[in-house]
Amino acid sequence: MSENLFDLNGQVALITGTSRGLGQYFGRALARAGADLILTSRKRETLAEFEVEVKALGRRTVSLELDVRDYASIQRMAEEAQRIVGQIHILVNNAGCNIRKPALDVTWHDWNLVLDTNLRGSFFVAQAIARGMVAHRYGRIINIGSVTSVMGYAGLGPYTASRGGIRQLTMSLADDWGRHGITVNCLAPGWFKTAQNRVMYEDEGWVEYLTERIPLKRPGAPDDLDGAIVFLASEASRYVTGQTLLVDGGISTGAMRATVAKREG
Ligand SMILES: NC(=O)c1ccc[n+]([C@@H]2O[C@H](COP(=O)([O-])OP(=O)(O)OC[C@H]3O[C@@H](n4cnc5c(N)ncnc54)[C@H](OP(=O)(O)O)[C@@H]3O)[C@@H](O)[C@H]2O)c1
C-alpha cells in the first residue's frame, strides 16, 4: 500500500454525468490524485473536450454512452467498461437532474423524470458496477446527494425526495456490501454554479440571499469538493461507510441562523 493515503495511482474511477458540471469537478480531482477515468454521458461526443483535458493530466480515459433511465444502457455500459479496464475501483454516481416547481404544479412526468434519473438510476448503476467490485473484493462507491438529502426546500419536492432517498440508499448498500470490501458513502454538495442552476445565479438578489445564509459566506467554488471526493475514493476513508459528508459551507446547519439574526438585529 502507498504511504500516501490519498494516492489513486493504478486505480480506475467511473463517473456518471461527466459532460459538464460537478461530474467534471470530480473527474479533475480524482485524475490529479492519480486515477484513470471512465467518462459517461448520454451523448459520447459531449465528452470529447473533457477527455482531452484528462489525458493532458497524464491519465488514461475511456468514454462511454450511458442513459441512467434505461436499464439496458446501464448493463451495456457496465459490461463494456469492465471488459475494457478489467477492474473498476471507484464509482461516482453523479448523473442527475432537477425540476423546480411549486408542489401543486408537479406532474406525474416530472416526478418520474427526477426520481428515475437520480434515485433509480443511481441504484442500478451501483448494482451493475458492484458485481465486479464484489468479485475483486474491493470498491469505493460515492453517491452524490445534496443538502436536500438532509433538509427540505419549497419547490424541490421530487428532487428532495430523490436526494433523501440517496442518503438512505447509501446506508442500505453500505450494510449490504461492506462484507465484500466495498464502502458506500454519500457526498452531499451545497450550492455550486452549474448548468443545473445557472438561471438562479443570474438573479443577483438570490445570490445575496443565498450567501447570507451560508456560514462560510460564499457559494461553492469548483475545487471545494476536491478534498471530499478524494478522501471518499481513497484508502484514507477505508473505515468509513454508510455516511453522508456535507460539503456546503455550513448551509445545512446555518439555514435558520440568518433569519434569527435578522429578527434579533
Ligand atoms: N450544482 C449543484 O449545486 C449541486 C448541488 C448538489 C447536488 N448536485 C447534484 O450533482 C450532480 C451533478 O450536478 P450538476 O450541477 O453538475 O448538473 P448538470 O450540470 O446539469 O450535469 C448533470 C450531468 O448528469 C448527466 N445526466 C443527466 N441525465 C442523465 C441520464 N438520464 N443519463 C445519464 N446521464 C445523465 C448529464 O449528462 P448528459 O446530459 O450529457 O447525458 C450531465 O453530465 C447532479 O446529480 C445534481 O443533482 C448538484
PDB file of C-alpha atoms and ligand atoms in Angstrom:
ATOM      1  CA  MET A   1       0.000   0.000   0.000  1.00  0.00           C
ATOM      2  CA  SER A   2       1.209   3.526  -0.824  1.00  0.00           C
ATOM      3  CA  GLU A   3       2.283   5.651   2.139  1.00  0.00           C
ATOM      4  CA  ASN A   4       0.148   8.428   0.713  1.00  0.00           C
ATOM      5  CA  LEU A   5      -3.356   7.616   1.902  1.00  0.00           C
ATOM      6  CA  PHE A   6      -4.854   9.787  -0.851  1.00  0.00           C
ATOM      7  CA  ASP A   7      -2.886   8.303  -3.761  1.00  0.00           C
ATOM      8  CA  LEU A   8      -5.123   6.867  -6.520  1.00  0.00           C
ATOM      9  CA  ASN A   9      -2.406   5.797  -8.946  1.00  0.00           C
ATOM     10  CA  GLY A  10      -3.268   2.483 -10.609  1.00  0.00           C
ATOM     11  CA  GLN A  11      -6.973   2.860  -9.836  1.00  0.00           C
ATOM     12  CA  VAL A  12      -9.872   3.324 -12.225  1.00  0.00           C
ATOM     13  CA  ALA A  13     -12.802   5.614 -11.399  1.00  0.00           C
ATOM     14  CA  LEU A  14     -16.099   5.548 -13.297  1.00  0.00           C
ATOM     15  CA  ILE A  15     -18.075   8.781 -13.023  1.00  0.00           C
ATOM     16  CA  THR A  16     -21.606   9.159 -14.355  1.00  0.00           C
ATOM     17  CA  GLY A  17     -22.548  12.518 -15.914  1.00  0.00           C
ATOM     18  CA  THR A  18     -19.153  13.892 -16.933  1.00  0.00           C
ATOM     19  CA  SER A  19     -20.270  16.038 -19.879  1.00  0.00           C
ATOM     20  CA  ARG A  20     -20.296  19.152 -17.643  1.00  0.00           C
ATOM     21  CA  GLY A  21     -20.620  20.477 -14.090  1.00  0.00           C
ATOM     22  CA  LEU A  22     -19.798  18.624 -10.900  1.00  0.00           C
ATOM     23  CA  GLY A  23     -19.015  15.372 -12.745  1.00  0.00           C
ATOM     24  CA  GLN A  24     -16.065  17.157 -14.338  1.00  0.00           C
ATOM     25  CA  TYR A  25     -15.020  18.694 -10.997  1.00  0.00           C
ATOM     26  CA  PHE A  26     -14.912  15.185  -9.511  1.00  0.00           C
ATOM     27  CA  GLY A  27     -13.058  13.852 -12.558  1.00  0.00           C
ATOM     28  CA  ARG A  28     -10.332  16.504 -12.315  1.00  0.00           C
ATOM     29  CA  ALA A  29      -9.800  15.878  -8.604  1.00  0.00           C
ATOM     30  CA  LEU A  30      -9.604  12.088  -8.991  1.00  0.00           C
ATOM     31  CA  ALA A  31      -7.323  12.343 -12.038  1.00  0.00           C
ATOM     32  CA  ARG A  32      -4.975  14.728 -10.199  1.00  0.00           C
ATOM     33  CA  ALA A  33      -4.841  12.177  -7.364  1.00  0.00           C
ATOM     34  CA  GLY A  34      -3.712   9.570  -9.924  1.00  0.00           C
ATOM     35  CA  ALA A  35      -6.861   7.762 -11.102  1.00  0.00           C
ATOM     36  CA  ASP A  36      -7.623   6.796 -14.692  1.00  0.00           C
ATOM     37  CA  LEU A  37     -11.201   7.685 -15.635  1.00  0.00           C
ATOM     38  CA  ILE A  38     -14.215   6.194 -17.348  1.00  0.00           C
ATOM     39  CA  LEU A  39     -16.352   9.121 -18.531  1.00  0.00           C
ATOM     40  CA  THR A  40     -20.053   8.769 -19.334  1.00  0.00           C
ATOM     41  CA  SER A  41     -22.871  10.811 -20.792  1.00  0.00           C
ATOM     42  CA  ARG A  42     -25.952  10.208 -22.926  1.00  0.00           C
ATOM     43  CA  LYS A  43     -24.019  11.545 -25.926  1.00  0.00           C
ATOM     44  CA  ARG A  44     -20.455  10.342 -26.254  1.00  0.00           C
ATOM     45  CA  GLU A  45     -19.390  13.386 -28.304  1.00  0.00           C
ATOM     46  CA  THR A  46     -20.095  15.709 -25.337  1.00  0.00           C
ATOM     47  CA  LEU A  47     -17.176  14.024 -23.528  1.00  0.00           C
ATOM     48  CA  ALA A  48     -14.528  14.768 -26.182  1.00  0.00           C
ATOM     49  CA  GLU A  49     -13.247  18.041 -24.717  1.00  0.00           C
ATOM     50  CA  PHE A  50     -13.004  16.714 -21.168  1.00  0.00           C
ATOM     51  CA  GLU A  51     -11.292  13.579 -22.411  1.00  0.00           C
ATOM     52  CA  VAL A  52      -8.507  15.760 -23.863  1.00  0.00           C
ATOM     53  CA  GLU A  53      -8.196  17.630 -20.557  1.00  0.00           C
ATOM     54  CA  VAL A  54      -7.893  14.420 -18.526  1.00  0.00           C
ATOM     55  CA  LYS A  55      -5.314  12.991 -20.915  1.00  0.00           C
ATOM     56  CA  ALA A  56      -3.286  16.206 -20.517  1.00  0.00           C
ATOM     57  CA  LEU A  57      -3.125  15.375 -16.796  1.00  0.00           C
ATOM     58  CA  GLY A  58      -1.343  12.160 -17.782  1.00  0.00           C
ATOM     59  CA  ARG A  59      -4.293   9.819 -17.159  1.00  0.00           C
ATOM     60  CA  ARG A  60      -5.983   7.274 -19.367  1.00  0.00           C
ATOM     61  CA  THR A  61      -9.664   7.686 -20.199  1.00  0.00           C
ATOM     62  CA  VAL A  62     -12.477   5.697 -21.772  1.00  0.00           C
ATOM     63  CA  SER A  63     -15.677   7.452 -22.859  1.00  0.00           C
ATOM     64  CA  LEU A  64     -18.940   5.509 -22.893  1.00  0.00           C
ATOM     65  CA  GLU A  65     -22.584   6.266 -23.565  1.00  0.00           C
ATOM     66  CA  LEU A  66     -24.941   5.875 -20.644  1.00  0.00           C
ATOM     67  CA  ASP A  67     -28.552   6.779 -20.014  1.00  0.00           C
ATOM     68  CA  VAL A  68     -29.247   6.055 -16.360  1.00  0.00           C
ATOM     69  CA  ARG A  69     -33.012   5.937 -17.076  1.00  0.00           C
ATOM     70  CA  ASP A  70     -32.505   2.965 -19.382  1.00  0.00           C
ATOM     71  CA  TYR A  71     -31.758  -0.420 -17.752  1.00  0.00           C
ATOM     72  CA  ALA A  72     -30.287  -1.908 -20.948  1.00  0.00           C
ATOM     73  CA  SER A  73     -27.985   1.100 -21.358  1.00  0.00           C
ATOM     74  CA  ILE A  74     -26.674   0.640 -17.795  1.00  0.00           C
ATOM     75  CA  GLN A  75     -25.955  -3.061 -18.398  1.00  0.00           C
ATOM     76  CA  ARG A  76     -24.230  -2.349 -21.734  1.00  0.00           C
ATOM     77  CA  MET A  77     -22.075   0.394 -20.235  1.00  0.00           C
ATOM     78  CA  ALA A  78     -21.075  -1.705 -17.213  1.00  0.00           C
ATOM     79  CA  GLU A  79     -20.142  -4.732 -19.330  1.00  0.00           C
ATOM     80  CA  GLU A  80     -18.135  -2.645 -21.757  1.00  0.00           C
ATOM     81  CA  ALA A  81     -16.357  -0.707 -19.007  1.00  0.00           C
ATOM     82  CA  GLN A  82     -15.362  -3.892 -17.227  1.00  0.00           C
ATOM     83  CA  ARG A  83     -14.268  -5.576 -20.455  1.00  0.00           C
ATOM     84  CA  ILE A  84     -12.024  -2.613 -21.322  1.00  0.00           C
ATOM     85  CA  VAL A  85     -10.414  -1.862 -17.937  1.00  0.00           C
ATOM     86  CA  GLY A  86     -10.753  -5.153 -16.050  1.00  0.00           C
ATOM     87  CA  GLN A  87     -11.359  -3.665 -12.617  1.00  0.00           C
ATOM     88  CA  ILE A  88     -13.279  -0.562 -11.574  1.00  0.00           C
ATOM     89  CA  HIS A  89     -12.147   0.591  -8.137  1.00  0.00           C
ATOM     90  CA  ILE A  90     -14.254   3.727  -7.704  1.00  0.00           C
ATOM     91  CA  LEU A  91     -17.786   4.622  -8.803  1.00  0.00           C
ATOM     92  CA  VAL A  92     -19.124   8.165  -8.527  1.00  0.00           C
ATOM     93  CA  ASN A  93     -22.904   8.174  -9.029  1.00  0.00           C
ATOM     94  CA  ASN A  94     -23.208  11.797 -10.145  1.00  0.00           C
ATOM     95  CA  ALA A  95     -25.657  11.925 -13.101  1.00  0.00           C
ATOM     96  CA  GLY A  96     -28.775  13.771 -12.074  1.00  0.00           C
ATOM     97  CA  CYS A  97     -31.425  16.318 -12.926  1.00  0.00           C
ATOM     98  CA  ASN A  98     -33.774  18.713 -11.192  1.00  0.00           C
ATOM     99  CA  ILE A  99     -37.159  20.310 -11.826  1.00  0.00           C
ATOM    100  CA  ARG A 100     -38.093  23.375  -9.773  1.00  0.00           C
ATOM    101  CA  LYS A 101     -41.852  23.834  -9.408  1.00  0.00           C
ATOM    102  CA  PRO A 102     -44.388  24.522  -6.668  1.00  0.00           C
ATOM    103  CA  ALA A 103     -45.616  21.157  -5.394  1.00  0.00           C
ATOM    104  CA  LEU A 104     -49.127  21.831  -6.743  1.00  0.00           C
ATOM    105  CA  ASP A 105     -47.754  22.070 -10.300  1.00  0.00           C
ATOM    106  CA  VAL A 106     -45.573  18.929 -10.296  1.00  0.00           C
ATOM    107  CA  THR A 107     -46.770  16.420 -12.904  1.00  0.00           C
ATOM    108  CA  TRP A 108     -46.554  12.646 -12.920  1.00  0.00           C
ATOM    109  CA  HIS A 109     -43.944  13.006 -15.679  1.00  0.00           C
ATOM    110  CA  ASP A 110     -41.841  15.491 -13.622  1.00  0.00           C
ATOM    111  CA  TRP A 111     -41.827  13.120 -10.659  1.00  0.00           C
ATOM    112  CA  ASN A 112     -40.799  10.120 -12.764  1.00  0.00           C
ATOM    113  CA  LEU A 113     -38.057  12.027 -14.592  1.00  0.00           C
ATOM    114  CA  VAL A 114     -36.356  13.203 -11.392  1.00  0.00           C
ATOM    115  CA  LEU A 115     -36.798  10.023  -9.355  1.00  0.00           C
ATOM    116  CA  ASP A 116     -35.918   7.688 -12.247  1.00  0.00           C
ATOM    117  CA  THR A 117     -32.727   9.620 -13.001  1.00  0.00           C
ATOM    118  CA  ASN A 118     -31.472  10.453  -9.523  1.00  0.00           C
ATOM    119  CA  LEU A 119     -32.591   7.512  -7.418  1.00  0.00           C
ATOM    120  CA  ARG A 120     -33.434   4.505  -9.605  1.00  0.00           C
ATOM    121  CA  GLY A 121     -30.530   5.299 -11.941  1.00  0.00           C
ATOM    122  CA  SER A 122     -28.027   5.528  -9.092  1.00  0.00           C
ATOM    123  CA  PHE A 123     -29.206   2.221  -7.635  1.00  0.00           C
ATOM    124  CA  PHE A 124     -28.944   0.236 -10.867  1.00  0.00           C
ATOM    125  CA  VAL A 125     -25.593   1.752 -11.851  1.00  0.00           C
ATOM    126  CA  ALA A 126     -24.270   0.863  -8.382  1.00  0.00           C
ATOM    127  CA  GLN A 127     -25.659  -2.675  -8.711  1.00  0.00           C
ATOM    128  CA  ALA A 128     -24.106  -3.190 -12.158  1.00  0.00           C
ATOM    129  CA  ILE A 129     -20.677  -1.922 -11.104  1.00  0.00           C
ATOM    130  CA  ALA A 130     -20.744  -3.583  -7.685  1.00  0.00           C
ATOM    131  CA  ARG A 131     -20.910  -7.040  -9.316  1.00  0.00           C
ATOM    132  CA  GLY A 132     -17.317  -6.557 -10.469  1.00  0.00           C
ATOM    133  CA  MET A 133     -16.309  -4.972  -7.163  1.00  0.00           C
ATOM    134  CA  VAL A 134     -17.662  -7.988  -5.268  1.00  0.00           C
ATOM    135  CA  ALA A 135     -15.566 -10.292  -7.464  1.00  0.00           C
ATOM    136  CA  HIS A 136     -12.443  -8.212  -6.713  1.00  0.00           C
ATOM    137  CA  ARG A 137     -13.400  -7.767  -3.056  1.00  0.00           C
ATOM    138  CA  TYR A 138     -12.741  -4.025  -3.313  1.00  0.00           C
ATOM    139  CA  GLY A 139     -14.770  -0.928  -4.135  1.00  0.00           C
ATOM    140  CA  ARG A 140     -15.465   2.668  -3.259  1.00  0.00           C
ATOM    141  CA  ILE A 141     -18.948   3.850  -4.223  1.00  0.00           C
ATOM    142  CA  ILE A 142     -19.733   7.530  -3.806  1.00  0.00           C
ATOM    143  CA  ASN A 143     -23.339   8.561  -4.333  1.00  0.00           C
ATOM    144  CA  ILE A 144     -23.834  12.267  -4.920  1.00  0.00           C
ATOM    145  CA  GLY A 145     -26.508  13.679  -2.648  1.00  0.00           C
ATOM    146  CA  SER A 146     -27.236  17.301  -1.802  1.00  0.00           C
ATOM    147  CA  VAL A 147     -28.152  19.492   1.137  1.00  0.00           C
ATOM    148  CA  THR A 148     -31.661  18.324   0.242  1.00  0.00           C
ATOM    149  CA  SER A 149     -30.565  14.880   1.449  1.00  0.00           C
ATOM    150  CA  VAL A 150     -30.957  16.311   4.964  1.00  0.00           C
ATOM    151  CA  MET A 151     -33.316  19.278   4.632  1.00  0.00           C
ATOM    152  CA  GLY A 152     -36.344  20.411   2.626  1.00  0.00           C
ATOM    153  CA  TYR A 153     -36.712  23.303   0.181  1.00  0.00           C
ATOM    154  CA  ALA A 154     -40.011  24.660  -1.194  1.00  0.00           C
ATOM    155  CA  GLY A 155     -40.298  23.999  -4.933  1.00  0.00           C
ATOM    156  CA  LEU A 156     -37.988  20.997  -4.861  1.00  0.00           C
ATOM    157  CA  GLY A 157     -40.338  18.176  -3.838  1.00  0.00           C
ATOM    158  CA  PRO A 158     -39.261  15.405  -6.254  1.00  0.00           C
ATOM    159  CA  TYR A 159     -35.596  16.429  -6.082  1.00  0.00           C
ATOM    160  CA  THR A 160     -35.599  16.451  -2.273  1.00  0.00           C
ATOM    161  CA  ALA A 161     -37.311  13.048  -2.219  1.00  0.00           C
ATOM    162  CA  SER A 162     -34.649  11.672  -4.570  1.00  0.00           C
ATOM    163  CA  ARG A 163     -31.755  13.097  -2.529  1.00  0.00           C
ATOM    164  CA  GLY A 164     -33.186  11.952   0.790  1.00  0.00           C
ATOM    165  CA  GLY A 165     -33.557   8.545  -0.855  1.00  0.00           C
ATOM    166  CA  ILE A 166     -29.920   8.583  -1.959  1.00  0.00           C
ATOM    167  CA  ARG A 167     -28.823   9.113   1.640  1.00  0.00           C
ATOM    168  CA  GLN A 168     -30.935   6.175   2.867  1.00  0.00           C
ATOM    169  CA  LEU A 169     -29.895   4.012  -0.082  1.00  0.00           C
ATOM    170  CA  THR A 170     -26.262   4.724   0.764  1.00  0.00           C
ATOM    171  CA  MET A 171     -26.757   3.290   4.254  1.00  0.00           C
ATOM    172  CA  SER A 172     -28.508   0.172   2.940  1.00  0.00           C
ATOM    173  CA  LEU A 173     -25.863  -0.547   0.306  1.00  0.00           C
ATOM    174  CA  ALA A 174     -23.083   0.051   2.839  1.00  0.00           C
ATOM    175  CA  ASP A 175     -24.682  -2.563   5.088  1.00  0.00           C
ATOM    176  CA  ASP A 176     -25.212  -4.966   2.169  1.00  0.00           C
ATOM    177  CA  TRP A 177     -21.797  -4.739   0.537  1.00  0.00           C
ATOM    178  CA  GLY A 178     -19.413  -3.979   3.420  1.00  0.00           C
ATOM    179  CA  ARG A 179     -18.641  -7.683   3.755  1.00  0.00           C
ATOM    180  CA  HIS A 180     -17.347  -7.658   0.171  1.00  0.00           C
ATOM    181  CA  GLY A 181     -14.793  -4.926   0.890  1.00  0.00           C
ATOM    182  CA  ILE A 182     -16.939  -2.189  -0.647  1.00  0.00           C
ATOM    183  CA  THR A 183     -17.563   1.125   1.074  1.00  0.00           C
ATOM    184  CA  VAL A 184     -20.595   3.201   0.079  1.00  0.00           C
ATOM    185  CA  ASN A 185     -20.815   6.841   1.084  1.00  0.00           C
ATOM    186  CA  CYS A 186     -22.780   9.906   0.055  1.00  0.00           C
ATOM    187  CA  LEU A 187     -21.096  13.199  -0.808  1.00  0.00           C
ATOM    188  CA  ALA A 188     -23.656  15.971  -0.419  1.00  0.00           C
ATOM    189  CA  PRO A 189     -22.665  19.284  -2.046  1.00  0.00           C
ATOM    190  CA  GLY A 190     -24.237  22.605  -1.125  1.00  0.00           C
ATOM    191  CA  TRP A 191     -24.741  25.254  -3.836  1.00  0.00           C
ATOM    192  CA  PHE A 192     -22.368  25.153  -6.831  1.00  0.00           C
ATOM    193  CA  LYS A 193     -22.967  27.141 -10.013  1.00  0.00           C
ATOM    194  CA  THR A 194     -23.532  24.750 -12.934  1.00  0.00           C
ATOM    195  CA  ALA A 195     -25.915  24.350 -15.870  1.00  0.00           C
ATOM    196  CA  GLN A 196     -28.455  22.853 -13.469  1.00  0.00           C
ATOM    197  CA  ASN A 197     -28.925  26.096 -11.506  1.00  0.00           C
ATOM    198  CA  ARG A 198     -27.441  28.795 -13.790  1.00  0.00           C
ATOM    199  CA  VAL A 199     -30.781  30.614 -14.023  1.00  0.00           C
ATOM    200  CA  MET A 200     -30.826  31.134 -10.257  1.00  0.00           C
ATOM    201  CA  TYR A 201     -27.287  32.536 -10.250  1.00  0.00           C
ATOM    202  CA  GLU A 202     -28.342  35.114 -12.859  1.00  0.00           C
ATOM    203  CA  ASP A 203     -30.504  36.714 -10.152  1.00  0.00           C
ATOM    204  CA  GLU A 204     -28.161  38.874  -8.031  1.00  0.00           C
ATOM    205  CA  GLY A 205     -30.750  39.248  -5.284  1.00  0.00           C
ATOM    206  CA  TRP A 206     -30.957  35.495  -4.958  1.00  0.00           C
ATOM    207  CA  VAL A 207     -27.168  35.109  -4.784  1.00  0.00           C
ATOM    208  CA  GLU A 208     -27.059  37.703  -1.995  1.00  0.00           C
ATOM    209  CA  TYR A 209     -29.862  35.919  -0.133  1.00  0.00           C
ATOM    210  CA  LEU A 210     -28.059  32.586  -0.523  1.00  0.00           C
ATOM    211  CA  THR A 211     -24.678  33.966   0.530  1.00  0.00           C
ATOM    212  CA  GLU A 212     -26.166  35.460   3.672  1.00  0.00           C
ATOM    213  CA  ARG A 213     -27.445  32.031   4.689  1.00  0.00           C
ATOM    214  CA  ILE A 214     -24.119  30.224   4.181  1.00  0.00           C
ATOM    215  CA  PRO A 215     -21.984  30.375   7.343  1.00  0.00           C
ATOM    216  CA  LEU A 216     -18.764  30.489   5.239  1.00  0.00           C
ATOM    217  CA  LYS A 217     -20.304  33.408   3.308  1.00  0.00           C
ATOM    218  CA  ARG A 218     -19.914  32.228  -0.291  1.00  0.00           C
ATOM    219  CA  PRO A 219     -21.401  29.626  -2.661  1.00  0.00           C
ATOM    220  CA  GLY A 220     -19.202  26.639  -3.523  1.00  0.00           C
ATOM    221  CA  ALA A 221     -16.225  27.020  -5.889  1.00  0.00           C
ATOM    222  CA  PRO A 222     -15.311  24.253  -8.372  1.00  0.00           C
ATOM    223  CA  ASP A 223     -12.410  22.884  -6.296  1.00  0.00           C
ATOM    224  CA  ASP A 224     -14.236  22.974  -2.934  1.00  0.00           C
ATOM    225  CA  LEU A 225     -15.298  19.356  -3.484  1.00  0.00           C
ATOM    226  CA  ASP A 226     -11.805  18.020  -4.274  1.00  0.00           C
ATOM    227  CA  GLY A 227     -10.809  17.046  -0.735  1.00  0.00           C
ATOM    228  CA  ALA A 228     -14.055  15.218  -0.003  1.00  0.00           C
ATOM    229  CA  ILE A 229     -14.176  13.211  -3.245  1.00  0.00           C
ATOM    230  CA  VAL A 230     -10.530  12.135  -2.984  1.00  0.00           C
ATOM    231  CA  PHE A 231     -10.994  11.241   0.679  1.00  0.00           C
ATOM    232  CA  LEU A 232     -14.049   9.062  -0.010  1.00  0.00           C
ATOM    233  CA  ALA A 233     -12.381   7.448  -3.049  1.00  0.00           C
ATOM    234  CA  SER A 234      -9.117   6.624  -1.333  1.00  0.00           C
ATOM    235  CA  GLU A 235      -7.507   4.476   1.320  1.00  0.00           C
ATOM    236  CA  ALA A 236      -7.905   7.430   3.716  1.00  0.00           C
ATOM    237  CA  SER A 237     -11.609   6.550   4.173  1.00  0.00           C
ATOM    238  CA  ARG A 238     -11.141   2.772   4.451  1.00  0.00           C
ATOM    239  CA  TYR A 239     -13.142   2.521   7.735  1.00  0.00           C
ATOM    240  CA  VAL A 240     -15.867   4.983   6.704  1.00  0.00           C
ATOM    241  CA  THR A 241     -19.062   3.598   5.174  1.00  0.00           C
ATOM    242  CA  GLY A 242     -22.755   4.485   5.011  1.00  0.00           C
ATOM    243  CA  GLN A 243     -22.023   8.132   5.794  1.00  0.00           C
ATOM    244  CA  THR A 244     -23.175  11.396   4.264  1.00  0.00           C
ATOM    245  CA  LEU A 245     -20.491  14.073   4.039  1.00  0.00           C
ATOM    246  CA  LEU A 246     -21.957  17.545   3.523  1.00  0.00           C
ATOM    247  CA  VAL A 247     -19.682  19.979   1.681  1.00  0.00           C
ATOM    248  CA  ASP A 248     -21.903  23.031   1.801  1.00  0.00           C
ATOM    249  CA  GLY A 249     -20.165  25.904   3.575  1.00  0.00           C
ATOM    250  CA  GLY A 250     -22.360  25.006   6.538  1.00  0.00           C
ATOM    251  CA  ILE A 251     -25.720  25.957   4.995  1.00  0.00           C
ATOM    252  CA  SER A 252     -27.361  22.787   6.281  1.00  0.00           C
ATOM    253  CA  THR A 253     -26.538  23.834   9.838  1.00  0.00           C
ATOM    254  CA  GLY A 254     -26.982  27.588   9.454  1.00  0.00           C
ATOM    255  CA  ALA A 255     -30.145  27.976   7.392  1.00  0.00           C
ATOM    256  CA  MET A 256     -32.162  29.371  10.284  1.00  0.00           C
ATOM    257  CA  ARG A 257     -29.313  31.414  11.744  1.00  0.00           C
ATOM    258  CA  ALA A 258     -29.520  34.311   9.271  1.00  0.00           C
ATOM    259  CA  THR A 259     -33.282  34.550   9.750  1.00  0.00           C
ATOM    260  CA  VAL A 260     -32.976  34.648  13.539  1.00  0.00           C
ATOM    261  CA  ALA A 261     -30.073  37.135  13.384  1.00  0.00           C
ATOM    262  CA  LYS A 262     -32.167  39.420  11.177  1.00  0.00           C
ATOM    263  CA  ARG A 263     -35.083  39.305  13.597  1.00  0.00           C
ATOM    264  CA  GLU A 264     -32.852  39.975  16.587  1.00  0.00           C
ATOM    265  CA  GLY A 265     -30.782  42.592  14.979  1.00  0.00           C
TER     266      GLY A 265
HETATM  267  N1  LIG B   1     -24.841  22.097  -8.792  1.00  0.00           N
HETATM  268  C1  LIG B   1     -25.147  21.978  -7.515  1.00  0.00           C
HETATM  269  O1  LIG B   1     -25.130  22.952  -6.762  1.00  0.00           O
HETATM  270  C2  LIG B   1     -25.482  20.604  -6.960  1.00  0.00           C
HETATM  271  C3  LIG B   1     -25.621  20.512  -5.567  1.00  0.00           C
HETATM  272  C4  LIG B   1     -25.904  19.267  -5.016  1.00  0.00           C
HETATM  273  C5  LIG B   1     -26.040  18.166  -5.821  1.00  0.00           C
HETATM  274  N2  LIG B   1     -25.917  18.281  -7.168  1.00  0.00           N
HETATM  275  C6  LIG B   1     -26.039  17.055  -7.953  1.00  0.00           C
HETATM  276  O2  LIG B   1     -24.790  16.790  -8.547  1.00  0.00           O
HETATM  277  C7  LIG B   1     -24.980  16.149  -9.822  1.00  0.00           C
HETATM  278  C8  LIG B   1     -24.324  16.986 -10.900  1.00  0.00           C
HETATM  279  O3  LIG B   1     -24.933  18.244 -10.891  1.00  0.00           O
HETATM  280  P1  LIG B   1     -24.560  19.428 -11.888  1.00  0.00           P
HETATM  281  O4  LIG B   1     -24.932  20.668 -11.187  1.00  0.00           O
HETATM  282  O5  LIG B   1     -23.198  19.228 -12.397  1.00  0.00           O
HETATM  283  O6  LIG B   1     -25.654  19.164 -13.028  1.00  0.00           O
HETATM  284  P2  LIG B   1     -25.564  19.367 -14.618  1.00  0.00           P
HETATM  285  O7  LIG B   1     -24.584  20.438 -14.955  1.00  0.00           O
HETATM  286  O8  LIG B   1     -26.958  19.502 -15.081  1.00  0.00           O
HETATM  287  O9  LIG B   1     -24.957  17.964 -15.113  1.00  0.00           O
HETATM  288  C9  LIG B   1     -25.725  16.809 -14.989  1.00  0.00           C
HETATM  289  C10 LIG B   1     -24.965  15.629 -15.576  1.00  0.00           C
HETATM  290  O10 LIG B   1     -25.806  14.476 -15.435  1.00  0.00           O
HETATM  291  C11 LIG B   1     -25.917  13.845 -16.700  1.00  0.00           C
HETATM  292  N3  LIG B   1     -27.245  13.231 -16.864  1.00  0.00           N
HETATM  293  C12 LIG B   1     -28.457  13.817 -16.719  1.00  0.00           C
HETATM  294  N4  LIG B   1     -29.436  12.928 -17.004  1.00  0.00           N
HETATM  295  C13 LIG B   1     -28.814  11.766 -17.352  1.00  0.00           C
HETATM  296  C14 LIG B   1     -29.281  10.487 -17.758  1.00  0.00           C
HETATM  297  N5  LIG B   1     -30.592  10.187 -17.885  1.00  0.00           N
HETATM  298  N6  LIG B   1     -28.354   9.527 -18.026  1.00  0.00           N
HETATM  299  C15 LIG B   1     -27.036   9.787 -17.916  1.00  0.00           C
HETATM  300  N7  LIG B   1     -26.528  10.989 -17.545  1.00  0.00           N
HETATM  301  C16 LIG B   1     -27.421  11.969 -17.262  1.00  0.00           C
HETATM  302  C17 LIG B   1     -25.684  14.930 -17.738  1.00  0.00           C
HETATM  303  O11 LIG B   1     -25.117  14.322 -18.890  1.00  0.00           O
HETATM  304  P3  LIG B   1     -25.788  14.375 -20.350  1.00  0.00           P
HETATM  305  O12 LIG B   1     -26.891  15.400 -20.334  1.00  0.00           O
HETATM  306  O13 LIG B   1     -24.643  14.767 -21.236  1.00  0.00           O
HETATM  307  O14 LIG B   1     -26.253  12.997 -20.596  1.00  0.00           O
HETATM  308  C18 LIG B   1     -24.653  15.816 -17.033  1.00  0.00           C
HETATM  309  O15 LIG B   1     -23.351  15.364 -17.298  1.00  0.00           O
HETATM  310  C19 LIG B   1     -26.484  16.039 -10.011  1.00  0.00           C
HETATM  311  O16 LIG B   1     -26.890  14.771  -9.581  1.00  0.00           O
HETATM  312  C20 LIG B   1     -27.025  17.119  -9.100  1.00  0.00           C
HETATM  313  O17 LIG B   1     -28.333  16.874  -8.703  1.00  0.00           O
HETATM  314  C21 LIG B   1     -25.637  19.480  -7.766  1.00  0.00           C
END
